[in-house]
Short mmCIF file of C-alpha atoms and ligand atoms in Angstrom, two decimals:
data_model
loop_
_atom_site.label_atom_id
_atom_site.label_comp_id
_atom_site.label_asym_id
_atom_site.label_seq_id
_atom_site.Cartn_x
_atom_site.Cartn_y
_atom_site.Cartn_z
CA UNK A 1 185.37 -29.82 138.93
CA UNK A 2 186.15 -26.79 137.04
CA UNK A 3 187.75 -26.49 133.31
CA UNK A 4 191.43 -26.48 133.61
CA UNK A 5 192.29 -22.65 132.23
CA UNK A 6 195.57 -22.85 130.91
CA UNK A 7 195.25 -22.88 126.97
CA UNK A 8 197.82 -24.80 126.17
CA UNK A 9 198.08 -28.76 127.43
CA UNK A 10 201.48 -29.65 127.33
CA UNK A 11 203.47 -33.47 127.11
CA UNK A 12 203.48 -35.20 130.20
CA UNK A 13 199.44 -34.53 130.28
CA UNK A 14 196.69 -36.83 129.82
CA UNK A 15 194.68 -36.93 126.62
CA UNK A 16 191.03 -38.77 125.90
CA UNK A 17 189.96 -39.81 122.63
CA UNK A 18 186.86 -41.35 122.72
CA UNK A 19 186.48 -44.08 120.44
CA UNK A 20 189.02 -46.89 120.10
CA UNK A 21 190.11 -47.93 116.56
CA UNK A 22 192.60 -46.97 114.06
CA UNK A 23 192.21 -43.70 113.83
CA UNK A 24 192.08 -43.10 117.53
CA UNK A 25 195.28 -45.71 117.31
CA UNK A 26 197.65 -43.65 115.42
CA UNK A 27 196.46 -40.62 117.22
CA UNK A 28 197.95 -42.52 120.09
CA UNK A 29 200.99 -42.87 118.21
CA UNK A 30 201.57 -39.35 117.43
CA UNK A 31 200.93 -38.30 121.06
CA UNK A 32 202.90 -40.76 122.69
CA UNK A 33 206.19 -39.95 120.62
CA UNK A 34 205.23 -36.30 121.78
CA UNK A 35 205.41 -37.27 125.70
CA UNK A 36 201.62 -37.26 126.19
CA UNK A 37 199.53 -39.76 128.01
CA UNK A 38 196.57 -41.10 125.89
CA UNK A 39 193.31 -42.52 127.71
CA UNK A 40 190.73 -43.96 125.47
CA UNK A 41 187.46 -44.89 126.22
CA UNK A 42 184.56 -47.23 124.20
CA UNK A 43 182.47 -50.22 124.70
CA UNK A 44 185.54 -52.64 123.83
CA UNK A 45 188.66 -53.69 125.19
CA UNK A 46 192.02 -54.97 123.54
CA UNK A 47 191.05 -52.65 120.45
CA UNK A 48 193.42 -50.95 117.85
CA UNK A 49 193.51 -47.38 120.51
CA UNK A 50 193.96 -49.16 123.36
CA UNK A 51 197.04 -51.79 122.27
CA UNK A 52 198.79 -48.13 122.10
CA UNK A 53 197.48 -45.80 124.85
CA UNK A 54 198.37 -45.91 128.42
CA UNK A 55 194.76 -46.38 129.94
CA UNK A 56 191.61 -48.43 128.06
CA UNK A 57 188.51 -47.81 129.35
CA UNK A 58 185.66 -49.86 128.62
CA UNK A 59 182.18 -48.37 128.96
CA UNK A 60 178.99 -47.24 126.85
CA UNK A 61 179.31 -43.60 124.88
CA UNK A 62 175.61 -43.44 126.62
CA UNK A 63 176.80 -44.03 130.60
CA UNK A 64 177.42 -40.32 131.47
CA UNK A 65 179.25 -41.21 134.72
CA UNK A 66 181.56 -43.24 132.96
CA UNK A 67 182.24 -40.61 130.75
CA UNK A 68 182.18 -37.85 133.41
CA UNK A 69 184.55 -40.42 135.21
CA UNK A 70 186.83 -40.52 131.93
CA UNK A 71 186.61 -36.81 131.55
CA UNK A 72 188.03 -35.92 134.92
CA UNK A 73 191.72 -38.36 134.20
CA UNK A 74 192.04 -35.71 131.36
CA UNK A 75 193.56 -32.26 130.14
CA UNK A 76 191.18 -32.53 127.08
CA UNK A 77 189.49 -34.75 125.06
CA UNK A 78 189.16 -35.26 121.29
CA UNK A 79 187.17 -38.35 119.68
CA UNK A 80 188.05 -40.26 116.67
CA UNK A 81 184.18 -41.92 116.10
CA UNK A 82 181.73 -39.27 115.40
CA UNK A 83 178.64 -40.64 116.28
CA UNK A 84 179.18 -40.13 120.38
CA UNK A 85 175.65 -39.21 121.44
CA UNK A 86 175.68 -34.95 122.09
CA UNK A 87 174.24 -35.29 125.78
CA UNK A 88 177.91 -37.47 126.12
CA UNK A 89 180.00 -34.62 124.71
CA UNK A 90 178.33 -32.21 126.70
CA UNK A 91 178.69 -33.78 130.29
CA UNK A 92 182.52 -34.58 129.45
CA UNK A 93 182.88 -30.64 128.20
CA UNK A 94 181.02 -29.47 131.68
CA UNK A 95 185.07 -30.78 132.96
CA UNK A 96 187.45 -30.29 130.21
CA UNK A 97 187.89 -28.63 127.02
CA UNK A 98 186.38 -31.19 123.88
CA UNK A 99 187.52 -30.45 120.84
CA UNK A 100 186.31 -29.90 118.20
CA UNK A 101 183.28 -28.95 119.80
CA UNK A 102 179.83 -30.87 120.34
CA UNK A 103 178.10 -28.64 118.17
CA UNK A 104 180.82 -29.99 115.00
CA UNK A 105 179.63 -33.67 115.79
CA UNK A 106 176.23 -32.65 115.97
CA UNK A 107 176.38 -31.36 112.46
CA UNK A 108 178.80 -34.23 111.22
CA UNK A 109 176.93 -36.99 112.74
CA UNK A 110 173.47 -36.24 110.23
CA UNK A 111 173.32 -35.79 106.74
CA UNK A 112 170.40 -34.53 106.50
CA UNK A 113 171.76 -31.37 108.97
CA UNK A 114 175.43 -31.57 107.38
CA UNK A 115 173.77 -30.91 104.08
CA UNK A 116 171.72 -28.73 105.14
CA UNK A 117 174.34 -26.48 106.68
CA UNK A 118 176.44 -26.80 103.77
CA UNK A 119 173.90 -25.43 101.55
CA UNK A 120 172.76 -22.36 103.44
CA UNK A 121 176.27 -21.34 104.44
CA UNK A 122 176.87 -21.45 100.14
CA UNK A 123 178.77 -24.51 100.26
CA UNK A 124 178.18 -26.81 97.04
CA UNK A 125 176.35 -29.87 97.15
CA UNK A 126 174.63 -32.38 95.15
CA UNK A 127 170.55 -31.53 95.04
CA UNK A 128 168.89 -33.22 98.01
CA UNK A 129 166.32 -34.05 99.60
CA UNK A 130 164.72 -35.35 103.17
CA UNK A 131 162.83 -38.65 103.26
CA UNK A 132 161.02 -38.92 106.19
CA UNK A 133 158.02 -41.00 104.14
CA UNK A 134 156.59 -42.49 101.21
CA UNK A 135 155.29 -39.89 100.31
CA UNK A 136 158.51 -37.24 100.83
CA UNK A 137 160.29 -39.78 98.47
CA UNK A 138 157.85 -39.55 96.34
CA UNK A 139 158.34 -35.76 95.92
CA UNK A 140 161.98 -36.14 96.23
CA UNK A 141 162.15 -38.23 93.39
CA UNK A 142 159.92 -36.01 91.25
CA UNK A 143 161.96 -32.53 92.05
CA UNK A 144 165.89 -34.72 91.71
CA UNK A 145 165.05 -36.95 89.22
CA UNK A 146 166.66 -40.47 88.69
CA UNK A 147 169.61 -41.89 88.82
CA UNK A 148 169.60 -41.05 92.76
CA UNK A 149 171.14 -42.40 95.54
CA UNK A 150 169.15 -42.62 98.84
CA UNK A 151 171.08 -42.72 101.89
CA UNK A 152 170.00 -43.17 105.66
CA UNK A 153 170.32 -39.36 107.59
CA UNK A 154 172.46 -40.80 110.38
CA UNK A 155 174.82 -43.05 111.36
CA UNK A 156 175.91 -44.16 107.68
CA UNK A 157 179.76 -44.18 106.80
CA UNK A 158 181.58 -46.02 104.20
CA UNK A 159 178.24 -46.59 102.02
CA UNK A 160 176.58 -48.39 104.43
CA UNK A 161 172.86 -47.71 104.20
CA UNK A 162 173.14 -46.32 100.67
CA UNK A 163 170.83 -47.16 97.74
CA UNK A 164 171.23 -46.50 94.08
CA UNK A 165 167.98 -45.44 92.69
CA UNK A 166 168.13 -46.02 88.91
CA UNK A 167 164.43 -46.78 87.70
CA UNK A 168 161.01 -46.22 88.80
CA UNK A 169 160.99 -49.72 89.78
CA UNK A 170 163.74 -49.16 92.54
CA UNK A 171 161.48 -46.36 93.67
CA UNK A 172 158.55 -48.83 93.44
CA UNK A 173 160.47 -51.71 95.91
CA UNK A 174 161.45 -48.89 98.61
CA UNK A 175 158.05 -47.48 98.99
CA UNK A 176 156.54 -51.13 99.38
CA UNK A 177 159.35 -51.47 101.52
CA UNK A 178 158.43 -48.50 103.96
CA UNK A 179 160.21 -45.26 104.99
CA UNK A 180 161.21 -46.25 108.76
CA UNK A 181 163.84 -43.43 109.70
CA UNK A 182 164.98 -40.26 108.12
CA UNK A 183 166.48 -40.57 104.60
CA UNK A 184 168.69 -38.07 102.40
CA UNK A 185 167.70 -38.66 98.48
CA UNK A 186 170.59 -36.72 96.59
CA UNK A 187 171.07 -36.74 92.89
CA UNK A 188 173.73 -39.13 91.23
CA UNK A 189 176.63 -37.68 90.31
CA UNK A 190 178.53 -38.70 87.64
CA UNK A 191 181.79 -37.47 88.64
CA UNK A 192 185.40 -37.56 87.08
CA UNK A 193 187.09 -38.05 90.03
CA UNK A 194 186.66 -37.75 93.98
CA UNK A 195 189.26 -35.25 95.82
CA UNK A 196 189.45 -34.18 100.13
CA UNK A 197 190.66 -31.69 101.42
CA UNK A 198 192.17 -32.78 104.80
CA UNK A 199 192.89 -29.68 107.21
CA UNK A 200 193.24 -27.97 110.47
CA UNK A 201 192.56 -25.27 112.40
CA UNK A 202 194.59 -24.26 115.81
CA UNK A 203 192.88 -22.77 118.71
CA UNK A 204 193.97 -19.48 117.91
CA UNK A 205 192.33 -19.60 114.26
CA UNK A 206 195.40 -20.61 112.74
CA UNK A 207 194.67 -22.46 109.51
CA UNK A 208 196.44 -25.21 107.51
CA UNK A 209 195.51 -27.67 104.66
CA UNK A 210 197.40 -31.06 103.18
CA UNK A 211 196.59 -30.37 99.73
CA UNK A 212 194.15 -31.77 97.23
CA UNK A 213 193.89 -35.96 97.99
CA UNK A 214 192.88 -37.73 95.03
CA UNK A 215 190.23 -41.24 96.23
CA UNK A 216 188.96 -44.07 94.39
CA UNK A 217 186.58 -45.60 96.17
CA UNK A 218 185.50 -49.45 95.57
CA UNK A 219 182.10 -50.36 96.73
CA UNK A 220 181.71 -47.38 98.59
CA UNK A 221 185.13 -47.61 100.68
CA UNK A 222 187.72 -45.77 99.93
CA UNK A 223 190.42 -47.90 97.97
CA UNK A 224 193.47 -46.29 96.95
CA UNK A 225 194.76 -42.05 98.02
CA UNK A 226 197.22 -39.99 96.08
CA UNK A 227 198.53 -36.85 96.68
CA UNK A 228 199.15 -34.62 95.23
CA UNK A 229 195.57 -35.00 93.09
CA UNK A 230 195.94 -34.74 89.59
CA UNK A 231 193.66 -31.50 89.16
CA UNK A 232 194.23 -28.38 87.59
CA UNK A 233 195.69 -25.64 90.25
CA UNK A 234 191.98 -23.48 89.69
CA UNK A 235 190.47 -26.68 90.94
CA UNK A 236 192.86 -27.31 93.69
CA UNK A 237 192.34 -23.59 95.12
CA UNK A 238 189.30 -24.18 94.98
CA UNK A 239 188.99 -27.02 97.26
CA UNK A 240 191.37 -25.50 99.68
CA UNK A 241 189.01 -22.38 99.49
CA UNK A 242 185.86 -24.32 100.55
CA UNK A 243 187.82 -26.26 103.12
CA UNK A 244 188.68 -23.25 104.81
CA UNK A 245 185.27 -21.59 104.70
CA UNK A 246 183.91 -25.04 106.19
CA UNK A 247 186.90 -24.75 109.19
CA UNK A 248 186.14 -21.64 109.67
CA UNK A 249 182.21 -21.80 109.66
CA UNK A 250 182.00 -24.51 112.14
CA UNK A 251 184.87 -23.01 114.47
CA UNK A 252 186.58 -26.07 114.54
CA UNK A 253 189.63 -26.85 116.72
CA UNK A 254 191.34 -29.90 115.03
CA UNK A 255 191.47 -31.59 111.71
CA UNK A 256 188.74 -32.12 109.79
CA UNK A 257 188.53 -33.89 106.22
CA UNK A 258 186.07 -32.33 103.55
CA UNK A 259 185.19 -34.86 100.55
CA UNK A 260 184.40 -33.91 97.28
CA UNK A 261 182.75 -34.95 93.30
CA UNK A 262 184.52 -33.29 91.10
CA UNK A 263 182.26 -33.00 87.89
CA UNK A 264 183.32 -33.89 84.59
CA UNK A 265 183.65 -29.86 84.35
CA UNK A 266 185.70 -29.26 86.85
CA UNK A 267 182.94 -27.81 89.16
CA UNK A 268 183.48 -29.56 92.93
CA UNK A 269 180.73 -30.52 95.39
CA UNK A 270 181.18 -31.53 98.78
CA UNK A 271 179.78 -34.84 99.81
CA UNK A 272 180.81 -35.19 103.57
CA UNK A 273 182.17 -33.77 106.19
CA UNK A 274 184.69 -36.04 108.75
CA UNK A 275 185.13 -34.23 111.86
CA UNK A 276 188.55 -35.53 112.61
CA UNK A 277 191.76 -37.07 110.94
CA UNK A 278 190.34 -39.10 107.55
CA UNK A 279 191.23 -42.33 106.12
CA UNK A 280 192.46 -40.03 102.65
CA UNK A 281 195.16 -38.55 105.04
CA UNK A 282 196.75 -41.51 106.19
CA UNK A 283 199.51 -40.84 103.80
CA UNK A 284 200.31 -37.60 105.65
CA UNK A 285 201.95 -40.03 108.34
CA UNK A 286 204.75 -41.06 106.18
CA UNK A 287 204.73 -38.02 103.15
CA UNK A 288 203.98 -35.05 105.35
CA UNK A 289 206.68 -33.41 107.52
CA UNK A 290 203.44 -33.53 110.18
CA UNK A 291 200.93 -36.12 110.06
CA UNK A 292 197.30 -35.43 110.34
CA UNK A 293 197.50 -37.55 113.79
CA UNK A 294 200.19 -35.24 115.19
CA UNK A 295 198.36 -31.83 113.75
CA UNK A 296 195.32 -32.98 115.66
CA UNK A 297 197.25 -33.32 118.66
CA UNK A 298 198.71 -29.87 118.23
CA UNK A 299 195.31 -27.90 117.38
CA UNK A 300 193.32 -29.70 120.56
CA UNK A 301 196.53 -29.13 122.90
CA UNK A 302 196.40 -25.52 122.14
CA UNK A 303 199.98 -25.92 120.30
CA UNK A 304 201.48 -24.27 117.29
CA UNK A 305 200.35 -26.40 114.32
CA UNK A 306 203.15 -27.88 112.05
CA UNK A 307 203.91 -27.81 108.62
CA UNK A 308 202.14 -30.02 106.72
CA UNK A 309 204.77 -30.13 103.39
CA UNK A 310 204.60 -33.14 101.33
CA UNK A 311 208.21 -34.71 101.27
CA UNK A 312 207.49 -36.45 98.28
CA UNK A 313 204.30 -37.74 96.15
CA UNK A 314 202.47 -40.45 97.87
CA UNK A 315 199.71 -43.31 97.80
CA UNK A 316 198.10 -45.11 99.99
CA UNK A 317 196.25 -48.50 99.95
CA UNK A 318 193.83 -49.77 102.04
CA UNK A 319 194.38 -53.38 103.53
CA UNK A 320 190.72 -54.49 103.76
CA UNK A 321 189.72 -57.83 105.75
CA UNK A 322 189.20 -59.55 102.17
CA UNK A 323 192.53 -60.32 101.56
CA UNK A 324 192.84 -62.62 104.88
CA UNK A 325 190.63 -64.72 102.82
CA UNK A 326 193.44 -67.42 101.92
CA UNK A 327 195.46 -66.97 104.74
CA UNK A 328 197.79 -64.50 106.39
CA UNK A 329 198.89 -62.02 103.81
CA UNK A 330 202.85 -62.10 102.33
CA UNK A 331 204.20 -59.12 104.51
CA UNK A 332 207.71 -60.62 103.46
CA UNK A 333 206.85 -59.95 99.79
CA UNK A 334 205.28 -56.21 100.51
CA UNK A 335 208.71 -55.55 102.44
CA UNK A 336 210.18 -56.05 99.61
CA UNK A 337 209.01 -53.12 98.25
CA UNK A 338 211.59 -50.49 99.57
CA UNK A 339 209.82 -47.54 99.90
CA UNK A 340 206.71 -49.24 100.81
CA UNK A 341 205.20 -48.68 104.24
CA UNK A 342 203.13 -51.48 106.41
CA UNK A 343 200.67 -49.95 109.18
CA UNK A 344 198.48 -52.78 110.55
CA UNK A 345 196.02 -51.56 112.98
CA UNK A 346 195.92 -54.70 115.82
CA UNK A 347 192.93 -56.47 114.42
CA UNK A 348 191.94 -60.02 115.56
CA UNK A 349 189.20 -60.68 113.51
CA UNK A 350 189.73 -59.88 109.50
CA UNK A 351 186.00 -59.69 108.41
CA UNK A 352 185.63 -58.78 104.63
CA UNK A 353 185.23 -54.93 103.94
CA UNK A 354 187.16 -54.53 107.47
CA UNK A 355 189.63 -52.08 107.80
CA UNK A 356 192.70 -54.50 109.08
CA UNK A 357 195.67 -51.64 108.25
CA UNK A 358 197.05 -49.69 105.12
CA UNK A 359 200.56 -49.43 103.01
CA UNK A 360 202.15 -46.38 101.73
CA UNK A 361 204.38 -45.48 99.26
CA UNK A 362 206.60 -42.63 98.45
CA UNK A 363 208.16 -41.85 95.11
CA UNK A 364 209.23 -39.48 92.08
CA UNK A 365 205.60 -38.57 91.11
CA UNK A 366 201.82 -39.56 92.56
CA UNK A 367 201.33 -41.92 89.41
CA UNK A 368 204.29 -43.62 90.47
CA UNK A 369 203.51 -43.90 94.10
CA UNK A 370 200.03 -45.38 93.39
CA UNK A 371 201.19 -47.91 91.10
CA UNK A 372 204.06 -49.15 93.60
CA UNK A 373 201.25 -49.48 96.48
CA UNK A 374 199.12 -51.19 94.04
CA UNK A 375 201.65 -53.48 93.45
CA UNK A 376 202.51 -54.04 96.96
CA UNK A 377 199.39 -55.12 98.23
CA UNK A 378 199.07 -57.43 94.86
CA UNK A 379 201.74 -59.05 96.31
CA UNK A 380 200.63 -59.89 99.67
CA UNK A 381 198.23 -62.45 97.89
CA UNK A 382 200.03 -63.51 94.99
CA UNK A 383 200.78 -66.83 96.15
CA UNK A 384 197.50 -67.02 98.01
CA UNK A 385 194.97 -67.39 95.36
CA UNK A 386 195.42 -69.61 91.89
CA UNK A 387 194.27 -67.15 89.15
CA UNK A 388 197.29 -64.49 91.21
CA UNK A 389 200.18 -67.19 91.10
CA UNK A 390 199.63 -68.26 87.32
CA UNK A 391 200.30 -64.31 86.80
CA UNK A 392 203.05 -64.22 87.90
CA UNK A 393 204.62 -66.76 86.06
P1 AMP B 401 179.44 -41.72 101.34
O1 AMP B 401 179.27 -42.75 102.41
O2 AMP B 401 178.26 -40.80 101.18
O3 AMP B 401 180.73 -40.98 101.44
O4 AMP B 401 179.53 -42.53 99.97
C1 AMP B 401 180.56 -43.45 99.72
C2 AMP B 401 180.89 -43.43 98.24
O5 AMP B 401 179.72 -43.77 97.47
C3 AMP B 401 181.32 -42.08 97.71
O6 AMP B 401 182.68 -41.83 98.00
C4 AMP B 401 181.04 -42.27 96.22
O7 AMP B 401 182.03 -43.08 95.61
C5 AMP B 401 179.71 -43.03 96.24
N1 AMP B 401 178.59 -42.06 96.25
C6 AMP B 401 177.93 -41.60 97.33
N2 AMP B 401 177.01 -40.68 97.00
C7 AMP B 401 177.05 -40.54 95.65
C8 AMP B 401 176.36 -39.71 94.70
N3 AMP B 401 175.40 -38.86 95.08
N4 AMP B 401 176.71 -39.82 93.40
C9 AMP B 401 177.68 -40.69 93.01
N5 AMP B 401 178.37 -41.50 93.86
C10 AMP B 401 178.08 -41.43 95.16
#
């Protein structure tokens, strides 16, 4: 079959996402309010994509038939999940435009080679190193010094397969240990904050950026998003600056979320790239006069991209499976919250550290929206746990 030729998919056509869960979900969302068709494909069924698009198809990112098959019910095809194997992306984009393009998840889906690229195309980043053995970490250790953090080259989102190296000891336990795939040792940072930069880039070059997102992270997942960040407007440019020059040195059709340290001097370094809309811009759905989910749409349709003006200061809060752990949560009491905003993502199972949905709030300034989402999802548990009721007595 050949590629379909006209640049621009309009509503009423069918869009893939590969992948299947939240992200990929309110994708669906956007595109479905826009007239489009959504297909998704990946190795589940019933999953948070799939409640919301028209067609769920179950089959392995691996089976390139099924995803030939998938391919050919499409106008063009985005993911949500970046770690699709490359010889998948590149039998779907023999039939239909993919976007962004293999070569972005190729980068994106290795540390090791996203680090690398950021580095010698004068990007900042923390000093690394590759780990491929005992004795590379070793050397690694010797040239970046400790504290360190040693992290696994692929695969590895959210902290998972992450290592704080603080002594020689810790270095000690992971050579006994073994080196058994390829490792990234960069140095620790001891940041002030962390900021992203989530943007997009049109088909026709067009660029456009969301602002500075200030993250706090706990254990390695991202907690609680404001926006706008609380950074000086030198240190804001800045970010937008390297965001662009990342866009624009990858070619990338779509949205795509650069994180940052920013050092206790103001000096920012990027510490990963997400090829597609980021957790950090969830806000954008409710703040933003167009949410990252309906900018990707736009950019891999070949559309116009939208403005992405904040209507008012915003924070978001992560609603992780943890706080199932006495019970449904009180969505009556978050409700309560006026200008509070519930987005559950169709989640059966609420494992801890799972990412079951996320509230929002809007108001006068970021500090203010932050502590009203904080607040919010306090209350879902209030009455849950003992040590939360006694406080609020
Ligand atoms: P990552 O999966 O690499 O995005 O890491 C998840 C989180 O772990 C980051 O957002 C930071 O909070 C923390 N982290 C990762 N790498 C470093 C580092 N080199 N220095 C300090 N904190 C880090």
């Amino acid at each position: 079959m050949k590629i379909a030729t006209s640049p621009i998919v309009l509503p009423g056509a069918a869009i893939g996402v590969l992948g299947s869960g939240q992200l990929g979900r309110m994708f669906a969302i956007a595109a479905r309010r826009m007239g489009y068709r959504v297909h998704t494909f990946s190795p589940e069924g019933d999953t948070p994509t799939g409640q919301v698009a028209d067609v769920e198809i179950i089959g392995q990112y691996d089976d390139l038939d099924a995803v030939r098959q998938f391919a050919s019910n499409v106008r063009v095809l985005t993911f949500e999940f970046e770690n699709v194997p490359s010889g998948s992306v590149e039998a779907a984009a023999e039939l239909v435009p993919v976007r962004p393009g293999g070569a972005v998840l190729h980068i994106a889906q290795n540390r090791l080679r996203e680090k690398t690229f950021l580095a010698g195309n004068g990007f900042p980043v923390a000093p690394f190193a590759a780990v491929r053995s005992v004795e590379d970490l070793a050397s690694a250790v010797e040239s970046i010094g400790l504290p360190s953090v040693l992290k696994t080259a692929g695969f590895g989102y959210d902290g998972k397969g992450q290592t704080k190296l603080r002594t020689p000891d810790d270095v000690s336990a992971v050579v006994a240990g073994g080196v058994r795939e390829e490792l990234v040792l960069e140095a620790f940072i001891d940041f002030a904050c962390e900021l992203s930069v989530v943007a997009a880039r049109g088909v026709d070059g067009a660029f456009v950026d969301w602002g500075v997102i200030e993250n706090v992270h706990s254990r390695h997942v991202l907690d609680v998003s404001v926006a706008p960040a609380s950074v000086p407007p030198d240190v804001a440019e800045e970010a937008v600056r390297i965001a662009r020059g990342v866009l624009e040195s990858l070619d990338v059709v779509g949205v795509l979320c650069v994180e940052f340290f920013c050092t206790r001097e103001g000096k920012l370094l990027v510490n990963e790239l997400a090829p597609r809309p980021h957790n950090s811009g969830h806000l954008t759905f409710d703040a933003c006069v167009t949410s990252q989910f309906e900018q990707q749409l736009r950019a891999v349709c070949g559309l116009p991209l939208g403005s992405t003006r904040l209507l008012r200061p915003a924070a978001m809060a992560n609603l992780l499976g943890d706080l199932w752990e006495h019970g449904e949560p009180d969505w009556e009491a978050a409700c309560a919250v006026p200008d509070v905003k519930i987005h559950l993502y169709g989640k059966m199972h609420p494992k801890p550290g799972r990412k079951m949905g996320h509230l929002t709030a809007l108001a006068e300034s970021p500090e203010e929206a932050a502590r009203i989402v904080i607040e919010a999802r306090a209350r879902l548990t209030r009455d849950r746990t003992g040590i939360q009721s006694a406080d609020r007595q």
